[in-house]
Amino acid sequence: METKIFKIRQDDPYDKDIKEAADIIRSGGLVAFPTETVYGLGADATDASAAKKIYRAKGRPSDNPLIIHVSDPSEATRYAFTDELYFKLADAFMPGPLTVIMKKRDIIPDSVTGGLDTVAVRCPSHTIARELIKACDTAIAAPSANLSGSPSPTCGEHVISDLDGIIDCIIDGGECEIGLESTIVKIDEDKLVLLRPGAITADALRCVCETVEISSAVTQMLKENERPLSPGMK
Ligand code: AMP
Ligand code: MG
């Protein structure tokens, strides 16, 4: 397929190309876009068949769940059962490089969560990402925009070299500021379980929530046949 490539400056995100990219996502297509962590490969998070296209394009195992991206922290309530601890985390760290796992609502299809009853939600701070999500008026499911097994892309050229000809559109917004994946935590009643280390440290999380457990997936190798809490950590 022919991939549309849009170059957009982060200080000028109100480009008409954002609207065109949003139309592609709304009609079930795939768009790669920049965030402050790494580039994401996005599809409508409420469309089961669009989400399946992400796995096909990346060659990603279907049990490796996707993070859904929202344009404002409060939007998470449309897709997940948010609670007081979520909003405390949102006040402290969002928009930004923190992903929070909560029980999912039915609007999120199983193909997005790899069959889990939880969903991972993030609100990126990157202006292009937020304007794109706003223009779509739906959450965007997006793993990193690389072929499975390659490093996560931190600039437009990396995405083009992996996915040109395979997806509908690539927004090239230059370099990602952080260049490292988001921190992932799971809310477990009144404690947090850290599933993937990232830009937001366990110590920073402890300023908001007294108990932050570090998952053994972070500190130890998996035993044979063990199913990881965070499947992408395999
Ligand atoms: P990527 O966007 O490629 O960094 O991958 C997202 C990662 O988030 C996955 O590989 C999982 O490790 C993690 N993840 C997403 N959703 C969940 C979930 N519901 N439960 C546990 N981990 C998740
Ligand atoms: Mg990845």
PDB file of C-alpha atoms and ligand atoms in Angstrom:
ATOM      1  CA  MET A   1       0.000   0.000   0.000  1.00  0.00           C
ATOM      2  CA  GLU A   2       1.025   3.619  -0.382  1.00  0.00           C
ATOM      3  CA  THR A   3       1.785   5.221   2.984  1.00  0.00           C
ATOM      4  CA  LYS A   4       0.944   8.916   3.382  1.00  0.00           C
ATOM      5  CA  ILE A   5       3.784  10.723   5.152  1.00  0.00           C
ATOM      6  CA  PHE A   6       2.950  14.017   6.885  1.00  0.00           C
ATOM      7  CA  LYS A   7       5.697  16.203   8.357  1.00  0.00           C
ATOM      8  CA  ILE A   8       4.252  18.273  11.200  1.00  0.00           C
ATOM      9  CA  ARG A   9       6.061  20.606  13.614  1.00  0.00           C
ATOM     10  CA  GLN A  10       5.194  20.130  17.279  1.00  0.00           C
ATOM     11  CA  ASP A  11       4.698  23.880  17.708  1.00  0.00           C
ATOM     12  CA  ASP A  12       2.181  23.890  14.825  1.00  0.00           C
ATOM     13  CA  PRO A  13      -0.054  20.872  15.459  1.00  0.00           C
ATOM     14  CA  TYR A  14      -3.286  22.431  14.169  1.00  0.00           C
ATOM     15  CA  ASP A  15      -2.363  21.317  10.691  1.00  0.00           C
ATOM     16  CA  LYS A  16      -5.065  20.072   8.302  1.00  0.00           C
ATOM     17  CA  ASP A  17      -2.995  16.879   8.058  1.00  0.00           C
ATOM     18  CA  ILE A  18      -3.987  16.034  11.661  1.00  0.00           C
ATOM     19  CA  LYS A  19      -7.620  15.984  10.552  1.00  0.00           C
ATOM     20  CA  GLU A  20      -6.798  13.719   7.619  1.00  0.00           C
ATOM     21  CA  ALA A  21      -4.846  11.353   9.899  1.00  0.00           C
ATOM     22  CA  ALA A  22      -7.799  11.318  12.340  1.00  0.00           C
ATOM     23  CA  ASP A  23     -10.168  10.435   9.477  1.00  0.00           C
ATOM     24  CA  ILE A  24      -7.928   7.463   8.626  1.00  0.00           C
ATOM     25  CA  ILE A  25      -8.090   6.213  12.221  1.00  0.00           C
ATOM     26  CA  ARG A  26     -11.855   6.745  12.409  1.00  0.00           C
ATOM     27  CA  SER A  27     -12.338   4.683   9.287  1.00  0.00           C
ATOM     28  CA  GLY A  28     -10.364   1.745  10.706  1.00  0.00           C
ATOM     29  CA  GLY A  29      -6.863   2.522   9.366  1.00  0.00           C
ATOM     30  CA  LEU A  30      -3.417   2.660  10.979  1.00  0.00           C
ATOM     31  CA  VAL A  31      -1.474   5.869  11.683  1.00  0.00           C
ATOM     32  CA  ALA A  32       1.983   6.129  13.296  1.00  0.00           C
ATOM     33  CA  PHE A  33       2.406   9.273  15.406  1.00  0.00           C
ATOM     34  CA  PRO A  34       4.975  10.849  17.737  1.00  0.00           C
ATOM     35  CA  THR A  35       4.626  10.954  21.529  1.00  0.00           C
ATOM     36  CA  GLU A  36       7.080  12.250  24.137  1.00  0.00           C
ATOM     37  CA  THR A  37       8.222   8.653  24.877  1.00  0.00           C
ATOM     38  CA  VAL A  38       8.474   6.815  21.515  1.00  0.00           C
ATOM     39  CA  TYR A  39       6.418   6.743  18.290  1.00  0.00           C
ATOM     40  CA  GLY A  40       3.112   4.845  18.503  1.00  0.00           C
ATOM     41  CA  LEU A  41       1.305   2.788  15.850  1.00  0.00           C
ATOM     42  CA  GLY A  42      -2.315   3.828  16.355  1.00  0.00           C
ATOM     43  CA  ALA A  43      -5.786   2.479  15.601  1.00  0.00           C
ATOM     44  CA  ASP A  44      -9.279   3.162  17.006  1.00  0.00           C
ATOM     45  CA  ALA A  45      -9.203   1.472  20.429  1.00  0.00           C
ATOM     46  CA  THR A  46     -12.922   0.626  20.234  1.00  0.00           C
ATOM     47  CA  ASP A  47     -12.674  -1.129  16.849  1.00  0.00           C
ATOM     48  CA  ALA A  48     -11.696  -4.806  17.218  1.00  0.00           C
ATOM     49  CA  SER A  49     -10.711  -5.307  13.586  1.00  0.00           C
ATOM     50  CA  ALA A  50      -8.623  -2.101  13.427  1.00  0.00           C
ATOM     51  CA  ALA A  51      -6.722  -3.256  16.517  1.00  0.00           C
ATOM     52  CA  LYS A  52      -6.055  -6.638  14.868  1.00  0.00           C
ATOM     53  CA  LYS A  53      -4.411  -4.780  11.956  1.00  0.00           C
ATOM     54  CA  ILE A  54      -1.807  -3.428  14.421  1.00  0.00           C
ATOM     55  CA  TYR A  55      -0.738  -6.949  15.388  1.00  0.00           C
ATOM     56  CA  ARG A  56      -0.534  -7.961  11.718  1.00  0.00           C
ATOM     57  CA  ALA A  57       1.486  -4.878  10.684  1.00  0.00           C
ATOM     58  CA  LYS A  58       4.012  -5.318  13.508  1.00  0.00           C
ATOM     59  CA  GLY A  59       4.115  -9.111  13.539  1.00  0.00           C
ATOM     60  CA  ARG A  60       3.199  -8.821  17.242  1.00  0.00           C
ATOM     61  CA  PRO A  61       1.919 -11.853  19.209  1.00  0.00           C
ATOM     62  CA  SER A  62      -1.829 -11.402  19.836  1.00  0.00           C
ATOM     63  CA  ASP A  63      -1.466 -11.983  23.614  1.00  0.00           C
ATOM     64  CA  ASN A  64       0.682  -8.840  23.986  1.00  0.00           C
ATOM     65  CA  PRO A  65      -1.833  -6.120  24.956  1.00  0.00           C
ATOM     66  CA  LEU A  66      -1.890  -2.540  23.618  1.00  0.00           C
ATOM     67  CA  ILE A  67      -1.835   0.720  25.577  1.00  0.00           C
ATOM     68  CA  ILE A  68      -4.797   3.005  24.835  1.00  0.00           C
ATOM     69  CA  HIS A  69      -4.100   6.735  24.575  1.00  0.00           C
ATOM     70  CA  VAL A  70      -6.527   9.449  25.693  1.00  0.00           C
ATOM     71  CA  SER A  71      -6.389  13.230  25.131  1.00  0.00           C
ATOM     72  CA  ASP A  72      -7.233  14.090  28.738  1.00  0.00           C
ATOM     73  CA  PRO A  73      -6.796  12.009  31.933  1.00  0.00           C
ATOM     74  CA  SER A  74     -10.534  12.253  32.720  1.00  0.00           C
ATOM     75  CA  GLU A  75     -11.353  10.498  29.397  1.00  0.00           C
ATOM     76  CA  ALA A  76     -10.047   7.246  30.911  1.00  0.00           C
ATOM     77  CA  THR A  77     -13.409   6.801  32.641  1.00  0.00           C
ATOM     78  CA  ARG A  78     -15.044   6.080  29.256  1.00  0.00           C
ATOM     79  CA  TYR A  79     -12.826   3.017  28.836  1.00  0.00           C
ATOM     80  CA  ALA A  80     -11.839   1.822  32.333  1.00  0.00           C
ATOM     81  CA  PHE A  81     -13.136   1.749  35.910  1.00  0.00           C
ATOM     82  CA  THR A  82     -11.161   4.701  37.283  1.00  0.00           C
ATOM     83  CA  ASP A  83     -10.887   5.262  41.047  1.00  0.00           C
ATOM     84  CA  GLU A  84      -9.472   7.786  43.520  1.00  0.00           C
ATOM     85  CA  LEU A  85      -5.914   6.470  43.209  1.00  0.00           C
ATOM     86  CA  TYR A  86      -6.061   6.858  39.404  1.00  0.00           C
ATOM     87  CA  PHE A  87      -7.008  10.530  39.757  1.00  0.00           C
ATOM     88  CA  LYS A  88      -4.215  11.103  42.292  1.00  0.00           C
ATOM     89  CA  LEU A  89      -1.743   9.653  39.769  1.00  0.00           C
ATOM     90  CA  ALA A  90      -3.323  11.783  37.041  1.00  0.00           C
ATOM     91  CA  ASP A  91      -2.894  14.967  39.103  1.00  0.00           C
ATOM     92  CA  ALA A  92       0.757  14.182  39.764  1.00  0.00           C
ATOM     93  CA  PHE A  93       1.995  12.739  36.465  1.00  0.00           C
ATOM     94  CA  MET A  94      -0.451  13.330  33.597  1.00  0.00           C
ATOM     95  CA  PRO A  95      -0.248  14.215  30.816  1.00  0.00           C
ATOM     96  CA  GLY A  96       3.078  12.369  30.715  1.00  0.00           C
ATOM     97  CA  PRO A  97       4.991   9.092  30.535  1.00  0.00           C
ATOM     98  CA  LEU A  98       2.861   7.038  32.966  1.00  0.00           C
ATOM     99  CA  THR A  99       0.586   4.147  31.905  1.00  0.00           C
ATOM    100  CA  VAL A 100      -2.012   2.887  34.376  1.00  0.00           C
ATOM    101  CA  ILE A 101      -3.693  -0.531  34.230  1.00  0.00           C
ATOM    102  CA  MET A 102      -7.284  -0.818  35.484  1.00  0.00           C
ATOM    103  CA  LYS A 103     -10.353  -3.052  34.947  1.00  0.00           C
ATOM    104  CA  LYS A 104     -11.656  -2.438  31.423  1.00  0.00           C
ATOM    105  CA  ARG A 105     -15.151  -1.469  30.316  1.00  0.00           C
ATOM    106  CA  ASP A 106     -16.965  -3.467  27.577  1.00  0.00           C
ATOM    107  CA  ILE A 107     -16.311  -0.704  24.972  1.00  0.00           C
ATOM    108  CA  ILE A 108     -12.683  -1.962  24.780  1.00  0.00           C
ATOM    109  CA  PRO A 109     -12.550  -5.160  22.689  1.00  0.00           C
ATOM    110  CA  ASP A 110     -10.581  -8.240  23.770  1.00  0.00           C
ATOM    111  CA  SER A 111      -8.268  -7.876  20.752  1.00  0.00           C
ATOM    112  CA  VAL A 112      -6.866  -4.670  22.334  1.00  0.00           C
ATOM    113  CA  THR A 113      -6.134  -6.270  25.717  1.00  0.00           C
ATOM    114  CA  GLY A 114      -4.947  -9.688  24.513  1.00  0.00           C
ATOM    115  CA  GLY A 115      -7.986 -11.214  26.224  1.00  0.00           C
ATOM    116  CA  LEU A 116      -7.237  -9.658  29.654  1.00  0.00           C
ATOM    117  CA  ASP A 117     -10.053  -8.031  31.675  1.00  0.00           C
ATOM    118  CA  THR A 118      -7.820  -5.003  32.307  1.00  0.00           C
ATOM    119  CA  VAL A 119      -6.734  -2.164  30.035  1.00  0.00           C
ATOM    120  CA  ALA A 120      -3.619   0.038  30.053  1.00  0.00           C
ATOM    121  CA  VAL A 121      -4.340   3.787  29.707  1.00  0.00           C
ATOM    122  CA  ARG A 122      -1.973   6.702  29.036  1.00  0.00           C
ATOM    123  CA  CYS A 123      -2.418  10.402  28.345  1.00  0.00           C
ATOM    124  CA  PRO A 124       0.618  11.604  26.364  1.00  0.00           C
ATOM    125  CA  SER A 125       1.892  15.177  26.767  1.00  0.00           C
ATOM    126  CA  HIS A 126       3.053  15.537  23.137  1.00  0.00           C
ATOM    127  CA  THR A 127       0.899  18.165  21.389  1.00  0.00           C
ATOM    128  CA  ILE A 128       0.629  16.282  18.079  1.00  0.00           C
ATOM    129  CA  ALA A 129      -0.474  13.101  19.890  1.00  0.00           C
ATOM    130  CA  ARG A 130      -3.081  14.963  21.938  1.00  0.00           C
ATOM    131  CA  GLU A 131      -4.465  16.896  18.965  1.00  0.00           C
ATOM    132  CA  LEU A 132      -4.691  13.674  16.940  1.00  0.00           C
ATOM    133  CA  ILE A 133      -6.579  11.853  19.726  1.00  0.00           C
ATOM    134  CA  LYS A 134      -8.914  14.851  20.195  1.00  0.00           C
ATOM    135  CA  ALA A 135      -9.649  14.967  16.463  1.00  0.00           C
ATOM    136  CA  CYS A 136     -10.478  11.233  16.464  1.00  0.00           C
ATOM    137  CA  ASP A 137     -12.878  11.593  19.403  1.00  0.00           C
ATOM    138  CA  THR A 138     -11.971   8.065  20.462  1.00  0.00           C
ATOM    139  CA  ALA A 139      -9.070   6.547  22.363  1.00  0.00           C
ATOM    140  CA  ILE A 140      -6.163   5.384  20.196  1.00  0.00           C
ATOM    141  CA  ALA A 141      -4.691   1.932  20.864  1.00  0.00           C
ATOM    142  CA  ALA A 142      -0.986   2.118  20.127  1.00  0.00           C
ATOM    143  CA  PRO A 143       2.062  -0.013  20.799  1.00  0.00           C
ATOM    144  CA  SER A 144       5.471   1.264  19.722  1.00  0.00           C
ATOM    145  CA  ALA A 145       5.643   1.864  15.939  1.00  0.00           C
ATOM    146  CA  ASN A 146       8.324  -0.720  15.101  1.00  0.00           C
ATOM    147  CA  LEU A 147       8.276  -4.239  13.708  1.00  0.00           C
ATOM    148  CA  SER A 148       8.095  -6.738  16.574  1.00  0.00           C
ATOM    149  CA  GLY A 149      11.625  -7.417  17.804  1.00  0.00           C
ATOM    150  CA  SER A 150      13.161  -4.120  16.597  1.00  0.00           C
ATOM    151  CA  PRO A 151      13.920  -1.220  18.959  1.00  0.00           C
ATOM    152  CA  SER A 152      11.183   1.332  19.684  1.00  0.00           C
ATOM    153  CA  PRO A 153      11.391   4.256  17.223  1.00  0.00           C
ATOM    154  CA  THR A 154      12.316   7.706  18.542  1.00  0.00           C
ATOM    155  CA  CYS A 155      12.230   9.668  15.257  1.00  0.00           C
ATOM    156  CA  GLY A 156      10.224   9.689  12.025  1.00  0.00           C
ATOM    157  CA  GLU A 157      13.002   8.066   9.954  1.00  0.00           C
ATOM    158  CA  HIS A 158      12.986   4.966  12.206  1.00  0.00           C
ATOM    159  CA  VAL A 159       9.239   4.527  11.658  1.00  0.00           C
ATOM    160  CA  ILE A 160       9.532   5.060   7.907  1.00  0.00           C
ATOM    161  CA  SER A 161      12.269   2.433   7.639  1.00  0.00           C
ATOM    162  CA  ASP A 162      10.127  -0.197   9.482  1.00  0.00           C
ATOM    163  CA  LEU A 163       6.568   0.589   8.338  1.00  0.00           C
ATOM    164  CA  ASP A 164       6.565   2.508   5.015  1.00  0.00           C
ATOM    165  CA  GLY A 165       4.318   0.572   2.606  1.00  0.00           C
ATOM    166  CA  ILE A 166       2.720  -1.426   5.454  1.00  0.00           C
ATOM    167  CA  ILE A 167       0.446   1.148   7.158  1.00  0.00           C
ATOM    168  CA  ASP A 168      -1.856   3.967   5.938  1.00  0.00           C
ATOM    169  CA  CYS A 169      -0.077   7.015   7.339  1.00  0.00           C
ATOM    170  CA  ILE A 170       3.014   8.180   9.237  1.00  0.00           C
ATOM    171  CA  ILE A 171       3.127  11.540  11.033  1.00  0.00           C
ATOM    172  CA  ASP A 172       6.754  12.610  11.222  1.00  0.00           C
ATOM    173  CA  GLY A 173       7.003  15.055  14.129  1.00  0.00           C
ATOM    174  CA  GLY A 174      10.774  14.871  14.619  1.00  0.00           C
ATOM    175  CA  GLU A 175      12.553  13.473  17.674  1.00  0.00           C
ATOM    176  CA  CYS A 176      10.799  12.161  20.806  1.00  0.00           C
ATOM    177  CA  GLU A 177      11.852  14.165  23.852  1.00  0.00           C
ATOM    178  CA  ILE A 178      12.167  11.256  26.314  1.00  0.00           C
ATOM    179  CA  GLY A 179      13.056   8.423  23.925  1.00  0.00           C
ATOM    180  CA  LEU A 180      12.201   5.720  26.497  1.00  0.00           C
ATOM    181  CA  GLU A 181       8.908   3.800  26.991  1.00  0.00           C
ATOM    182  CA  SER A 182       6.371   4.878  29.620  1.00  0.00           C
ATOM    183  CA  THR A 183       6.426   3.556  33.177  1.00  0.00           C
ATOM    184  CA  ILE A 184       3.600   0.979  33.602  1.00  0.00           C
ATOM    185  CA  VAL A 185       1.776   0.506  36.916  1.00  0.00           C
ATOM    186  CA  LYS A 186      -1.231  -1.603  37.799  1.00  0.00           C
ATOM    187  CA  ILE A 187      -3.724  -0.367  40.386  1.00  0.00           C
ATOM    188  CA  ASP A 188      -4.429  -3.145  42.898  1.00  0.00           C
ATOM    189  CA  GLU A 189      -6.959  -1.701  45.409  1.00  0.00           C
ATOM    190  CA  ASP A 190      -4.925   0.876  47.362  1.00  0.00           C
ATOM    191  CA  LYS A 191      -1.483  -0.227  46.182  1.00  0.00           C
ATOM    192  CA  LEU A 192       0.469   0.019  42.938  1.00  0.00           C
ATOM    193  CA  VAL A 193       2.427  -2.725  41.202  1.00  0.00           C
ATOM    194  CA  LEU A 194       5.238  -1.469  38.980  1.00  0.00           C
ATOM    195  CA  LEU A 195       5.238  -3.635  35.835  1.00  0.00           C
ATOM    196  CA  ARG A 196       7.654  -1.741  33.598  1.00  0.00           C
ATOM    197  CA  PRO A 197      10.253   0.821  34.716  1.00  0.00           C
ATOM    198  CA  GLY A 198      10.400   4.064  32.734  1.00  0.00           C
ATOM    199  CA  ALA A 199      10.800   7.807  33.032  1.00  0.00           C
ATOM    200  CA  ILE A 200       8.668   7.993  36.219  1.00  0.00           C
ATOM    201  CA  THR A 201      10.536   6.237  39.034  1.00  0.00           C
ATOM    202  CA  ALA A 202       9.208   4.074  41.903  1.00  0.00           C
ATOM    203  CA  ASP A 203      10.321   6.802  44.346  1.00  0.00           C
ATOM    204  CA  ALA A 204       8.283   9.422  42.488  1.00  0.00           C
ATOM    205  CA  LEU A 205       5.244   7.091  42.577  1.00  0.00           C
ATOM    206  CA  ARG A 206       5.696   6.630  46.352  1.00  0.00           C
ATOM    207  CA  CYS A 207       5.054  10.351  46.817  1.00  0.00           C
ATOM    208  CA  VAL A 208       1.471   9.657  45.671  1.00  0.00           C
ATOM    209  CA  CYS A 209       0.873   6.097  46.882  1.00  0.00           C
ATOM    210  CA  GLU A 210       2.479   4.636  50.013  1.00  0.00           C
ATOM    211  CA  THR A 211       2.771   1.071  48.700  1.00  0.00           C
ATOM    212  CA  VAL A 212       4.517   0.519  45.372  1.00  0.00           C
ATOM    213  CA  GLU A 213       5.452  -3.117  44.790  1.00  0.00           C
ATOM    214  CA  ILE A 214       8.016  -3.902  42.121  1.00  0.00           C
ATOM    215  CA  SER A 215       6.748  -6.833  40.043  1.00  0.00           C
ATOM    216  CA  SER A 216       9.073  -9.833  39.827  1.00  0.00           C
ATOM    217  CA  ALA A 217       8.720  -9.398  36.024  1.00  0.00           C
ATOM    218  CA  VAL A 218      10.969  -6.341  36.464  1.00  0.00           C
ATOM    219  CA  THR A 219      13.557  -7.929  38.756  1.00  0.00           C
ATOM    220  CA  GLN A 220      13.699 -11.592  37.643  1.00  0.00           C
ATOM    221  CA  MET A 221      13.699 -13.727  34.500  1.00  0.00           C
ATOM    222  CA  LEU A 222      10.418 -15.616  33.836  1.00  0.00           C
ATOM    223  CA  LYS A 223      10.322 -19.324  34.640  1.00  0.00           C
ATOM    224  CA  GLU A 224       9.520 -21.661  31.763  1.00  0.00           C
ATOM    225  CA  ASN A 225       5.754 -21.562  30.881  1.00  0.00           C
ATOM    226  CA  GLU A 226       5.104 -18.718  33.368  1.00  0.00           C
ATOM    227  CA  ARG A 227       2.551 -16.160  32.123  1.00  0.00           C
ATOM    228  CA  PRO A 228       3.867 -12.636  32.803  1.00  0.00           C
ATOM    229  CA  LEU A 229       1.648 -10.005  34.494  1.00  0.00           C
ATOM    230  CA  SER A 230       2.683  -7.611  31.742  1.00  0.00           C
ATOM    231  CA  PRO A 231       2.884  -9.792  28.620  1.00  0.00           C
ATOM    232  CA  GLY A 232       5.241  -7.485  26.724  1.00  0.00           C
ATOM    233  CA  MET A 233       7.919  -8.182  29.370  1.00  0.00           C
ATOM    234  CA  LYS A 234       8.426 -11.732  28.022  1.00  0.00           C
TER     235      LYS A 234
HETATM  236  P1  AMP B   1       4.376  -1.291  23.881  1.00  0.00           P
HETATM  237  O1  AMP B   1       3.367  -0.247  23.600  1.00  0.00           O
HETATM  238  O2  AMP B   1       4.921  -1.983  22.685  1.00  0.00           O
HETATM  239  O3  AMP B   1       5.450  -0.779  24.794  1.00  0.00           O
HETATM  240  O4  AMP B   1       3.615  -2.431  24.694  1.00  0.00           O
HETATM  241  C1  AMP B   1       2.705  -2.143  25.703  1.00  0.00           C
HETATM  242  C2  AMP B   1       2.971  -3.006  26.902  1.00  0.00           C
HETATM  243  O5  AMP B   1       2.058  -2.643  27.939  1.00  0.00           O
HETATM  244  C3  AMP B   1       2.663  -4.475  26.674  1.00  0.00           C
HETATM  245  O6  AMP B   1       3.728  -5.117  26.095  1.00  0.00           O
HETATM  246  C4  AMP B   1       2.404  -4.974  28.081  1.00  0.00           C
HETATM  247  O7  AMP B   1       3.621  -5.303  28.697  1.00  0.00           O
HETATM  248  C5  AMP B   1       1.818  -3.750  28.772  1.00  0.00           C
HETATM  249  N1  AMP B   1       0.351  -3.863  28.953  1.00  0.00           N
HETATM  250  C6  AMP B   1      -0.611  -3.325  28.180  1.00  0.00           C
HETATM  251  N2  AMP B   1      -1.835  -3.649  28.637  1.00  0.00           N
HETATM  252  C7  AMP B   1      -1.663  -4.399  29.733  1.00  0.00           C
HETATM  253  C8  AMP B   1      -2.540  -5.045  30.636  1.00  0.00           C
HETATM  254  N3  AMP B   1      -3.862  -4.971  30.522  1.00  0.00           N
HETATM  255  N4  AMP B   1      -1.983  -5.764  31.657  1.00  0.00           N
HETATM  256  C9  AMP B   1      -0.637  -5.831  31.793  1.00  0.00           C
HETATM  257  N5  AMP B   1       0.256  -5.248  30.953  1.00  0.00           N
HETATM  258  C10 AMP B   1      -0.236  -4.546  29.928  1.00  0.00           C
HETATM  259 MG    MG B   2       7.081  -2.118  21.948  1.00  0.00          MG
END
